Short mmCIF file of C-alpha atoms in Angstrom, two decimals:
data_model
loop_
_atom_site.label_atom_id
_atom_site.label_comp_id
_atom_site.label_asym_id
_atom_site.label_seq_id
_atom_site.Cartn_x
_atom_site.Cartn_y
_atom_site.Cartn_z
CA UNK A 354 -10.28 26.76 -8.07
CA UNK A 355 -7.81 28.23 -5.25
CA UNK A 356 -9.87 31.27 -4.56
CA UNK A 357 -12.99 29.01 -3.77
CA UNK A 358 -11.58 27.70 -1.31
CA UNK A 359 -10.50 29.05 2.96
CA UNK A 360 -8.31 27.71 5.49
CA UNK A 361 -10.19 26.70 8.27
CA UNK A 362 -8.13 24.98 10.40
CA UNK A 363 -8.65 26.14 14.24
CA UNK A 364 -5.51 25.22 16.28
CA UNK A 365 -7.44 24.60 19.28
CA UNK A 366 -9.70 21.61 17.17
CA UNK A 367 -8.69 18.18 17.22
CA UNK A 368 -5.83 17.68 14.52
CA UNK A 369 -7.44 16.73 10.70
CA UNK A 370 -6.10 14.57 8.15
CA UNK A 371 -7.31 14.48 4.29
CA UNK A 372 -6.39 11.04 2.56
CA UNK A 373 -7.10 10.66 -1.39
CA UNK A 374 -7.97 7.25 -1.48
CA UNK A 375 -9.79 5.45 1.09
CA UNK A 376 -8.48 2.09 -0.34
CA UNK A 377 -6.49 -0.55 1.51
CA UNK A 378 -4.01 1.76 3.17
CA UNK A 379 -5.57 4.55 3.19
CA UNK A 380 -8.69 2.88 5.74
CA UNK A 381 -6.26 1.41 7.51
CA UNK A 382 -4.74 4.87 8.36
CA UNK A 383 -8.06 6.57 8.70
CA UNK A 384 -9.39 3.86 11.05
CA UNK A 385 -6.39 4.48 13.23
CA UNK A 386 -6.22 8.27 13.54
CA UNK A 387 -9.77 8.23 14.49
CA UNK A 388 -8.97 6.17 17.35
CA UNK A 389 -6.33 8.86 18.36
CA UNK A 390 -9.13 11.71 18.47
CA UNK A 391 -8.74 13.09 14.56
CA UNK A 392 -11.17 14.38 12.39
CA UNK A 393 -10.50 12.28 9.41
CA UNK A 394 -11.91 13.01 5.60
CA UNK A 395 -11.36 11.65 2.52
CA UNK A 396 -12.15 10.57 -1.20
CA UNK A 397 -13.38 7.04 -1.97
CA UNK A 398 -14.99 5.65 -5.70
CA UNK A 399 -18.31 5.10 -5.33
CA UNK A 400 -21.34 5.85 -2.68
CA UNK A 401 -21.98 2.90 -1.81
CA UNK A 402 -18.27 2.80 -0.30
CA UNK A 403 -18.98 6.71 0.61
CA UNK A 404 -22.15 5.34 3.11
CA UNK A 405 -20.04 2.75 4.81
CA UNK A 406 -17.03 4.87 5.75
CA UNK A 407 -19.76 7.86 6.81
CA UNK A 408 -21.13 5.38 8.98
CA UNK A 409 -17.22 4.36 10.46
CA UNK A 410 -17.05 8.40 11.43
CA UNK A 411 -14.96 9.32 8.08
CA UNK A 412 -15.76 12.52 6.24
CA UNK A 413 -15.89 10.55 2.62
CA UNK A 414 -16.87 12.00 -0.85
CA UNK A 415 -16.87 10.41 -3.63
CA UNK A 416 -14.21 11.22 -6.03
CA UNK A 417 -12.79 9.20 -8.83
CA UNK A 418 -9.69 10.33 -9.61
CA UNK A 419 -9.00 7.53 -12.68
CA UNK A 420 -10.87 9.03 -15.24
CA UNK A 421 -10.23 12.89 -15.50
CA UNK A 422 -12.99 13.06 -18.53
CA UNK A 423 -15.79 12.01 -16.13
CA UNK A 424 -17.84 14.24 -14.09
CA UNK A 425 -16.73 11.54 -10.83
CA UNK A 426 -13.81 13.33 -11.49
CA UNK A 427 -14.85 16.84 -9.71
CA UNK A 428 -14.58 16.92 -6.23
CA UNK A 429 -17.86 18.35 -5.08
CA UNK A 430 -17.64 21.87 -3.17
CA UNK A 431 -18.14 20.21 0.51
CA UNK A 432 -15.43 18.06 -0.07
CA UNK A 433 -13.06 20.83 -1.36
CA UNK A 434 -14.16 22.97 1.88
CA UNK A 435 -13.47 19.42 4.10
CA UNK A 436 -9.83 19.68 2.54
CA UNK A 437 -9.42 23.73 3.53
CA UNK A 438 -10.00 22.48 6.97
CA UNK A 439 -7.25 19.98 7.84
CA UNK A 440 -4.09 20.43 8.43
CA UNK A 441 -2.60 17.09 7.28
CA UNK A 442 -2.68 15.65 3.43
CA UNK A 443 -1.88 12.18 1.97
CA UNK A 444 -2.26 11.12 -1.28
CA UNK A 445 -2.35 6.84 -1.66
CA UNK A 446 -3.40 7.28 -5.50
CA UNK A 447 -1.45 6.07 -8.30
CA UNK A 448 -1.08 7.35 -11.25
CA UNK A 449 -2.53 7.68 -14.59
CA UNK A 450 -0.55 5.32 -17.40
CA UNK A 451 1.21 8.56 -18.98
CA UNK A 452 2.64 9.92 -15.21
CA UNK A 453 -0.41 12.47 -14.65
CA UNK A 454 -1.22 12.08 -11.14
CA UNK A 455 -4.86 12.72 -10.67
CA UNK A 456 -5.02 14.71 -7.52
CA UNK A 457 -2.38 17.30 -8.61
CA UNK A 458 -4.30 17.58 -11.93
CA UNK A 459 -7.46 18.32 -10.04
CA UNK A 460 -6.16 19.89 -7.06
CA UNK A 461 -2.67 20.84 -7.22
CA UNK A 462 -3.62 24.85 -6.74
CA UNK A 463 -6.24 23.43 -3.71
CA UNK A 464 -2.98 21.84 -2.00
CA UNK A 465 -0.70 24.99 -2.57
CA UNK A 466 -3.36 27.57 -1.78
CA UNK A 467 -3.60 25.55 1.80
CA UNK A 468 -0.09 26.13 2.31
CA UNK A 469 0.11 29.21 1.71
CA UNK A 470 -2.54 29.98 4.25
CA UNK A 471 -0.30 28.31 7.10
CA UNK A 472 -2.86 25.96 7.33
CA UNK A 473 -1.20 22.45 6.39
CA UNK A 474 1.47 21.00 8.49
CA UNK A 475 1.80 17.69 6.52
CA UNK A 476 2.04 16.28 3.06
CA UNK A 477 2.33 13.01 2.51
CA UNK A 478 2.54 10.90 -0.86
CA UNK A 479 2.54 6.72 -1.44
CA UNK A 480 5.28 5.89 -4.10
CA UNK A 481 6.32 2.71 -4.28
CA UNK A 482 9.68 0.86 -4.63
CA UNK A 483 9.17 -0.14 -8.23
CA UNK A 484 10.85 3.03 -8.94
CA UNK A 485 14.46 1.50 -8.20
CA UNK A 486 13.69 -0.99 -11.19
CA UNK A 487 15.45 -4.40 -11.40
CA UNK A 488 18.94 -4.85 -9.02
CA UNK A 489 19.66 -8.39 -9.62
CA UNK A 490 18.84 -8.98 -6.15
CA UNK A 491 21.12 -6.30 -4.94
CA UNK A 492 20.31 -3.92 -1.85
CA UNK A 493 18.77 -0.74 -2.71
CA UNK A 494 18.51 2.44 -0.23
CA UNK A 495 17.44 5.97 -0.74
CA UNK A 496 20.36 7.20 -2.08
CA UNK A 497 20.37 4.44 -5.23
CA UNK A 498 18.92 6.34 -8.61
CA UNK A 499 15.71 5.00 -9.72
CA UNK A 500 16.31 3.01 -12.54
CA UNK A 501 11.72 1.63 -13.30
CA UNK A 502 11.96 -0.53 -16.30
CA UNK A 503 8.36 -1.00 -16.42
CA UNK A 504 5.46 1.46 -17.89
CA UNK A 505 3.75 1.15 -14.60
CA UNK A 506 6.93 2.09 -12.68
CA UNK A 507 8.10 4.90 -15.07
CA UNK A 508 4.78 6.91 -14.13
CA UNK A 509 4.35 6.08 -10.57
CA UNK A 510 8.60 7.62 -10.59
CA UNK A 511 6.79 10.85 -12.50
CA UNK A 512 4.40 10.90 -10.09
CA UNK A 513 6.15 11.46 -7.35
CA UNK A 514 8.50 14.05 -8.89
CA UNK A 515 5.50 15.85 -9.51
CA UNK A 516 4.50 15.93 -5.98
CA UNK A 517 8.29 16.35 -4.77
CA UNK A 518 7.87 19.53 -6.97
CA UNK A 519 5.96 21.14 -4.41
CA UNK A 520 7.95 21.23 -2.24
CA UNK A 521 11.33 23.10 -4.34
CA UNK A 522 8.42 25.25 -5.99
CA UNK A 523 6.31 26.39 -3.42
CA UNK A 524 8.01 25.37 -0.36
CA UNK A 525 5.14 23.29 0.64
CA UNK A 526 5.62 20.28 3.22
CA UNK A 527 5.91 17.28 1.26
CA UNK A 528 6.98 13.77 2.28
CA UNK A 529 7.68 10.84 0.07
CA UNK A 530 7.34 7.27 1.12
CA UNK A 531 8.26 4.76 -1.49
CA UNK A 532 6.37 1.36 -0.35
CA UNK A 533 7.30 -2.08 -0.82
CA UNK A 534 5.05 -4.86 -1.31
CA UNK A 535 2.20 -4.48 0.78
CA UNK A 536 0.48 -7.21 2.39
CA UNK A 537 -1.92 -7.43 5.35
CA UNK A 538 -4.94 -9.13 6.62
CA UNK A 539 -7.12 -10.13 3.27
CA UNK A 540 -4.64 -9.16 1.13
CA UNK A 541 -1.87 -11.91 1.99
CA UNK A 542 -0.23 -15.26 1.09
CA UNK A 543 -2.67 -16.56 3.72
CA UNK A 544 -5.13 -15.21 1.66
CA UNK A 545 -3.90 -16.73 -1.42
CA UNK A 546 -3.61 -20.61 -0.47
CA UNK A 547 -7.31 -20.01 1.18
CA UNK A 548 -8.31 -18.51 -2.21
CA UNK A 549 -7.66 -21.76 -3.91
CA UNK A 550 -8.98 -24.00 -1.15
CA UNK A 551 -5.17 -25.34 -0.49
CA UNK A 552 -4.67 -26.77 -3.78
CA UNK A 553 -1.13 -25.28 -3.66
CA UNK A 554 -0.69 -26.46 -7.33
CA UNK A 555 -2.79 -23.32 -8.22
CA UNK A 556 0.00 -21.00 -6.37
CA UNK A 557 2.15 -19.59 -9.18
CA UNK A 558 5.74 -19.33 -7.10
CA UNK A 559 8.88 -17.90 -7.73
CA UNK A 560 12.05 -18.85 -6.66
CA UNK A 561 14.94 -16.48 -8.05
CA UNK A 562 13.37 -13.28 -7.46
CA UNK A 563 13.56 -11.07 -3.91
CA UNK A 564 10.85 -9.13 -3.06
CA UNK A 565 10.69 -7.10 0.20
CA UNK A 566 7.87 -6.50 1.88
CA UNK A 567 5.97 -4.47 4.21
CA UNK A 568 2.72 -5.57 6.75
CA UNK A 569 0.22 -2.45 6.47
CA UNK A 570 0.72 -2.08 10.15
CA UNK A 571 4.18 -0.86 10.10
CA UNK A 572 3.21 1.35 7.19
CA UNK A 573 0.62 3.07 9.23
CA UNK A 574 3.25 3.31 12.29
CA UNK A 575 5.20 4.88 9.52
CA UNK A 576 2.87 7.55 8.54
CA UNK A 577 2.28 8.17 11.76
CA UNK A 578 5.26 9.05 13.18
CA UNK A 579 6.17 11.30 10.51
CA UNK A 580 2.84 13.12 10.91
CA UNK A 581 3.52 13.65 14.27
CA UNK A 582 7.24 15.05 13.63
CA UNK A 583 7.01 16.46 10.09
CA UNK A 584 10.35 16.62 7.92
CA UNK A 585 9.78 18.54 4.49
CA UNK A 586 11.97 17.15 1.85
CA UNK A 587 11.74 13.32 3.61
CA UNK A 588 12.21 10.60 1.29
CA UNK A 589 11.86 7.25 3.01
CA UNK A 590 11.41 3.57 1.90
CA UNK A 591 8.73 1.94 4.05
CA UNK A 592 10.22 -2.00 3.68
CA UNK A 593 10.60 -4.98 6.84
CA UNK A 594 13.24 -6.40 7.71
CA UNK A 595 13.41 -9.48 5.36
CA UNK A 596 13.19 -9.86 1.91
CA UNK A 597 12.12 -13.44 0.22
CA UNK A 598 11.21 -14.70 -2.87
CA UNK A 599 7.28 -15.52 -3.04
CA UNK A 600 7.97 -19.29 -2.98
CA UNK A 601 9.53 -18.88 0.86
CA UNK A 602 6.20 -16.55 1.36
CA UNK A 603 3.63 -19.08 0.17
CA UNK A 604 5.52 -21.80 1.49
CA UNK A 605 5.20 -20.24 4.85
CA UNK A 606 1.40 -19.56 5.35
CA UNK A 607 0.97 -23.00 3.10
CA UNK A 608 2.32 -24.32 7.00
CA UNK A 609 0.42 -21.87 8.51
CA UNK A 610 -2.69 -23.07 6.50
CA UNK A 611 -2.13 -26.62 7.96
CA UNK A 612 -1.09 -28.13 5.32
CA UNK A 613 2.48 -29.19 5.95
CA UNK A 614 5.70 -28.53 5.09
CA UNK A 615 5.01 -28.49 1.23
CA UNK A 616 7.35 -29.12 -1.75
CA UNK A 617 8.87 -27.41 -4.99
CA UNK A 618 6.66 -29.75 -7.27
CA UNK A 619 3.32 -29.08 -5.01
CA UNK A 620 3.58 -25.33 -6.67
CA UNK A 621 3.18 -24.11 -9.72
CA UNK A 622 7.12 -22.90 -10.92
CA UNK A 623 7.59 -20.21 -13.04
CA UNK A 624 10.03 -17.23 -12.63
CA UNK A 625 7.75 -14.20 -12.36
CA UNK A 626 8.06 -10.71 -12.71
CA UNK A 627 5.71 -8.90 -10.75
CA UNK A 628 6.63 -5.28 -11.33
CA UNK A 629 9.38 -4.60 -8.88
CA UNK A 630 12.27 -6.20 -10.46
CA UNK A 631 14.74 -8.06 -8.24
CA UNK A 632 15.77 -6.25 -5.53
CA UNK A 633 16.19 -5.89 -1.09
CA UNK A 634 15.36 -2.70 0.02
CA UNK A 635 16.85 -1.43 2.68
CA UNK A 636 15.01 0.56 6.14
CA UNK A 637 17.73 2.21 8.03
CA UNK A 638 15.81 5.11 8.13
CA UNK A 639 12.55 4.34 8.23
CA UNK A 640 13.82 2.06 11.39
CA UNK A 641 15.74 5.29 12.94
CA UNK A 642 12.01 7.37 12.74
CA UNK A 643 10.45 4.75 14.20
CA UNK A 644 12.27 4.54 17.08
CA UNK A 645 12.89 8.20 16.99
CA UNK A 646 8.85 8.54 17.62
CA UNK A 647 8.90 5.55 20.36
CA UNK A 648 11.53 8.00 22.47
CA UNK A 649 9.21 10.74 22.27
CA UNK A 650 6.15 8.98 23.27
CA UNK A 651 7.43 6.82 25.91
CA UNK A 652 10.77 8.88 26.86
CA UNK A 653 14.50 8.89 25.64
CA UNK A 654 14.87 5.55 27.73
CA UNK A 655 12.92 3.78 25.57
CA UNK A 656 14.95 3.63 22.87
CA UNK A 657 18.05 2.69 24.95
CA UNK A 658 19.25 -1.09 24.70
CA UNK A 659 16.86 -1.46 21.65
CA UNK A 660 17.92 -3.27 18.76
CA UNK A 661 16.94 -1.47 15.96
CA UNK A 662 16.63 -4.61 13.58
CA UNK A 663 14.21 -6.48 16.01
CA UNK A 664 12.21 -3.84 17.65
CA UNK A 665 11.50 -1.29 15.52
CA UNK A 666 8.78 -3.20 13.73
CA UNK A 667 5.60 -4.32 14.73
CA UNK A 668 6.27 -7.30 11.80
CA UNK A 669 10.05 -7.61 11.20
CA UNK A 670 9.37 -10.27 8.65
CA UNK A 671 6.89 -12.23 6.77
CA UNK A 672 7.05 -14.88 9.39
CA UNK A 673 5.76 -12.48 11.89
CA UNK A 674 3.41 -10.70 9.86
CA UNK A 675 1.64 -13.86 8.52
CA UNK A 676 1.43 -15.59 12.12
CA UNK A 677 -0.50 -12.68 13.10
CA UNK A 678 -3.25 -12.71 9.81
CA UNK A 679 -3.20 -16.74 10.51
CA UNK A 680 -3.89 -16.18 14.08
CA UNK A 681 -7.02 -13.94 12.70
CA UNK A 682 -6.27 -10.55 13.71
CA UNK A 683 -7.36 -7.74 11.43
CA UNK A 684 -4.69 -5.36 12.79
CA UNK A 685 -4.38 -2.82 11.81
CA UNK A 686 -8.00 -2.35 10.35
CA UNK A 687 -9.42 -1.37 14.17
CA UNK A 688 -12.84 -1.06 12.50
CA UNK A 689 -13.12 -3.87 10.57
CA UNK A 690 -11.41 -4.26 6.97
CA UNK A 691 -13.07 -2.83 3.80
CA UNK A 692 -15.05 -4.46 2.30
CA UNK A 693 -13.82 -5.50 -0.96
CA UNK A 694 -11.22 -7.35 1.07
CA UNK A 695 -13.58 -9.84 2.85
CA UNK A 696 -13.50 -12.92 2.06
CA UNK A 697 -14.79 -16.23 2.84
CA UNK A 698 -11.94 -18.72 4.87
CA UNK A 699 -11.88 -21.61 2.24
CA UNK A 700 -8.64 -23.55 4.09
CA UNK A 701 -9.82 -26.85 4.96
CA UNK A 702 -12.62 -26.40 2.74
CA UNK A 703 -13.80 -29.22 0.35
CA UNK A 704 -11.40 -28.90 -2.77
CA UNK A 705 -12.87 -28.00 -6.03
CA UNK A 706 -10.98 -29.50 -9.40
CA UNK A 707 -8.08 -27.26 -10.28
CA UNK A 708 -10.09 -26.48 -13.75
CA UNK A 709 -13.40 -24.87 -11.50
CA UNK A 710 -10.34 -23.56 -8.92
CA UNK A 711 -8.78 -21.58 -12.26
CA UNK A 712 -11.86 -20.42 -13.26
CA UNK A 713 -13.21 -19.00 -10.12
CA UNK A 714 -9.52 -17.37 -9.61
CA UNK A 715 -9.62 -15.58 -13.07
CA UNK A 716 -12.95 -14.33 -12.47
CA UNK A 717 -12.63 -13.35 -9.46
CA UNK A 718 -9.83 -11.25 -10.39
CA UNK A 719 -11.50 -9.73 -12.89
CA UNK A 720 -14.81 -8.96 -11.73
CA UNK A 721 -13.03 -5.92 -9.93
CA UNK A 722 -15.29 -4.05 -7.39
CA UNK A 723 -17.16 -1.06 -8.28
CA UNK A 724 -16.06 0.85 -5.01
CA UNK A 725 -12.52 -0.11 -5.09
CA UNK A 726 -10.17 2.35 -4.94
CA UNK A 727 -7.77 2.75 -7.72
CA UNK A 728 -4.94 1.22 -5.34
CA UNK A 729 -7.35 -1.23 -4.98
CA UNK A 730 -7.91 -2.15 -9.03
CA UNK A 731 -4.65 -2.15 -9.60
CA UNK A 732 -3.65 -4.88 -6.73
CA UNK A 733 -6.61 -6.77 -8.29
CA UNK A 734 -5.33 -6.09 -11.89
CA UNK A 735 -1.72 -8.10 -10.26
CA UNK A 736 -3.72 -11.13 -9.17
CA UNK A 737 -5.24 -11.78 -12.27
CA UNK A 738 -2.18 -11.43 -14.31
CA UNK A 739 -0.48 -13.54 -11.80
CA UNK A 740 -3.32 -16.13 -12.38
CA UNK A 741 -3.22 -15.85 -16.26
CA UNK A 742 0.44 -16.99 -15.98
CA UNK A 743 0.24 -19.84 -13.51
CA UNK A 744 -2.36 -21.19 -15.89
CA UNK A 745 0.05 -20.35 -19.23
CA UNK A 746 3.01 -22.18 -16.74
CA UNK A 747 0.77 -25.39 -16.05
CA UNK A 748 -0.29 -25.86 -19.84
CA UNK A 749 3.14 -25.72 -20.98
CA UNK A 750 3.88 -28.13 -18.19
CA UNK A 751 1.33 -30.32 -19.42
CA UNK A 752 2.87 -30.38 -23.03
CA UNK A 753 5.86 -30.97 -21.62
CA UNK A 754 5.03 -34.06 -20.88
#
């Protein structure tokens, strides 16, 4: 498949990025390079997702990378050519159940054979902090061993030592960012207690277990910055500034939401494992490139007298970052967010009994979009799973008592 395709990067063109999976992240990063000038292309599910981000300016094709067997599979000759011709890569999809990761399967020869032509400057792949398994709580930084005590963890670490392979085998530029919990407009605990029309007692919570975060804002300052100052070998966890167990979240944009300062018993309780294990995750360095990239663009005094806990982040916390979705900004989706993450505002709404509220949740889980990217499935996948237990929490509550 290498020899079909030729570097055509022109260092005089505007620069060119390739993402593999146009999902949540991934349009949030498009939308912004193409504000900066870049030729952008990329791989979504389905066409009807491929018309809408042809029509934002992206160069989409459809490519699905989650089944292998399929003919979706088989990135289509245009789209291989599309990849020849930029000089920046980044992969946002996960991996198959067994650790296969579905673009090196497909295109791993693709990605070298563009390095070897001098052509690509940049490779970036989304991990995620899952890999560090469960700390108690304890801090975590890029120099603790990955310990992922869950399927789903074990091949998202096997994963990325696939694509870190590159980079001792063929030299090639890649760059690992492990990602904590995302969360952004549409895809928030705003987003949750409007989900359920405020009936908070349909909010599974948990109160023992830490979970940082990271608004999908910072992650695309992230990205950014290291595409503009590339750093083979970089390993980086992409977390803000404060991690909190999801009952402070929810409790939080539950005031946001107008609807007071709520209680413990308002909530559904139930300790809840939600993949990541227990565990703050540290952003020393993340915070240092950050900053490193704000001297550069706005000159070595910029960084001076900065406090590198406060203003290194557009969102510091999940304070900030949910003030900003509550306040109705889309940032960072410049264009408009995609569309399987629109939803209807239901706070305020009239409230529907919590049996039609459970219902709707679970099926709305479940009915997962046909041009959702696999990033996107999986975060779906999550919901539901959290919904099937704050349902198995409330029955047992009931017979309780």
């Amino acid at each position: 498949r290498a020899a079909a395709g030729t570097s055509t990067t022109d260092p005089g063109e505007p620069k060119s990025a390739f993402i593999f999976g146009l999902g949540y992240v991934g349009s949030a990063v498009a939308q912004n390079l193409l504000a900066k000038g870049w030729r952008v292309c990329g791989t979504c599910t389905s066409p009807e997702k491929q018309e809408l981000l042809q029509a934002a300016g992206v160069e989409a094709f459809a490519f699905d990378l989650q089944d292998m067997r399929d003919d979706a599979a088989t990135l289509s000759d245009a789209g291989v050519d599309a990849l020849y011709g930029c000089s920046h890569v980044l992969s946002t999809v996960p991996p198959l159940p067994d650790g296969t990761d579905p673009v090196l399967y497909e295109l791993g020869e693709d990605l070298c054979a563009l390095h070897e032509d001098g052509a690509m400057e940049w490779l970036g792949y989304l991990s995620s902090t899952g890999v560090y398994g469960d700390h108690g709580g304890a801090w975590v930084d890029e120099e603790t061993v990955p310990e992922p005590n869950l399927t789903r963890t074990r091949a998202r670490y096997a994963a990325e030592r696939a694509w870190s392979s590159l980079l001792r085998s063929w030299d090639a530029p890649v760059h690992v960012f492990r990602l904590a919990g995302i969360y952004g407009p549409g895809r928030s605990a705003i987003d949750t207690v409007a989900k359920y029309a405020s009936d908070l007692s349909q909010c599974v919570v948990d109160d023992t277990t830490f979970i940082s975060r990271c608004h999908a804002a910072d992650i695309v300052a992230v990205l950014e910055a290291s595409m503009a100052a590339p750093e083979p070998g970089l390993l980086l966890n992409v977390a803000d500034d404060r991690p909190a167990t999801r009952y402070e979240v929810i409790s939080h944009a539950a005031q946001l939401s107008g609807l007071g300062l709520p209680r413990p018993q308002d909530f559904t309780l139930a300790p809840v494992n939600r993949g990541g294990g227990n565990k703050r995750v540290l952003n020393a360095a993340m915070k240092e490139l950050l900053l490193k990239r704000r001297r550069e663009t706005e000159g070595d005094e910029a960084g001076e007298g900065m406090n590198l806990g406060e203003d290194a982040l557009i969102f510091p916390d999940y304070r900030s970052g949910l003030g900003d979705i509550a306040s109705g900004s889309e940032t960072p989706f410049l264009l408009g967010l995609p569309v399987e993450f629109q939803r209807p505002n239901l706070i305020n709404s009239g409230k529907p009994s919590s049996s039609e509220t459970a219902a709707e949740g679970v099926a709305g889980a479940a009915a997962l979009p046909p041009d959702a990217s696999a990033e996107d499935r999986i975060f779906q996948l999550e919901q539901l799973m959290e919904e099937l237990t704050s349902r198995v929490a409330m029955l047992e509550g009931k017979m309780r008592n």
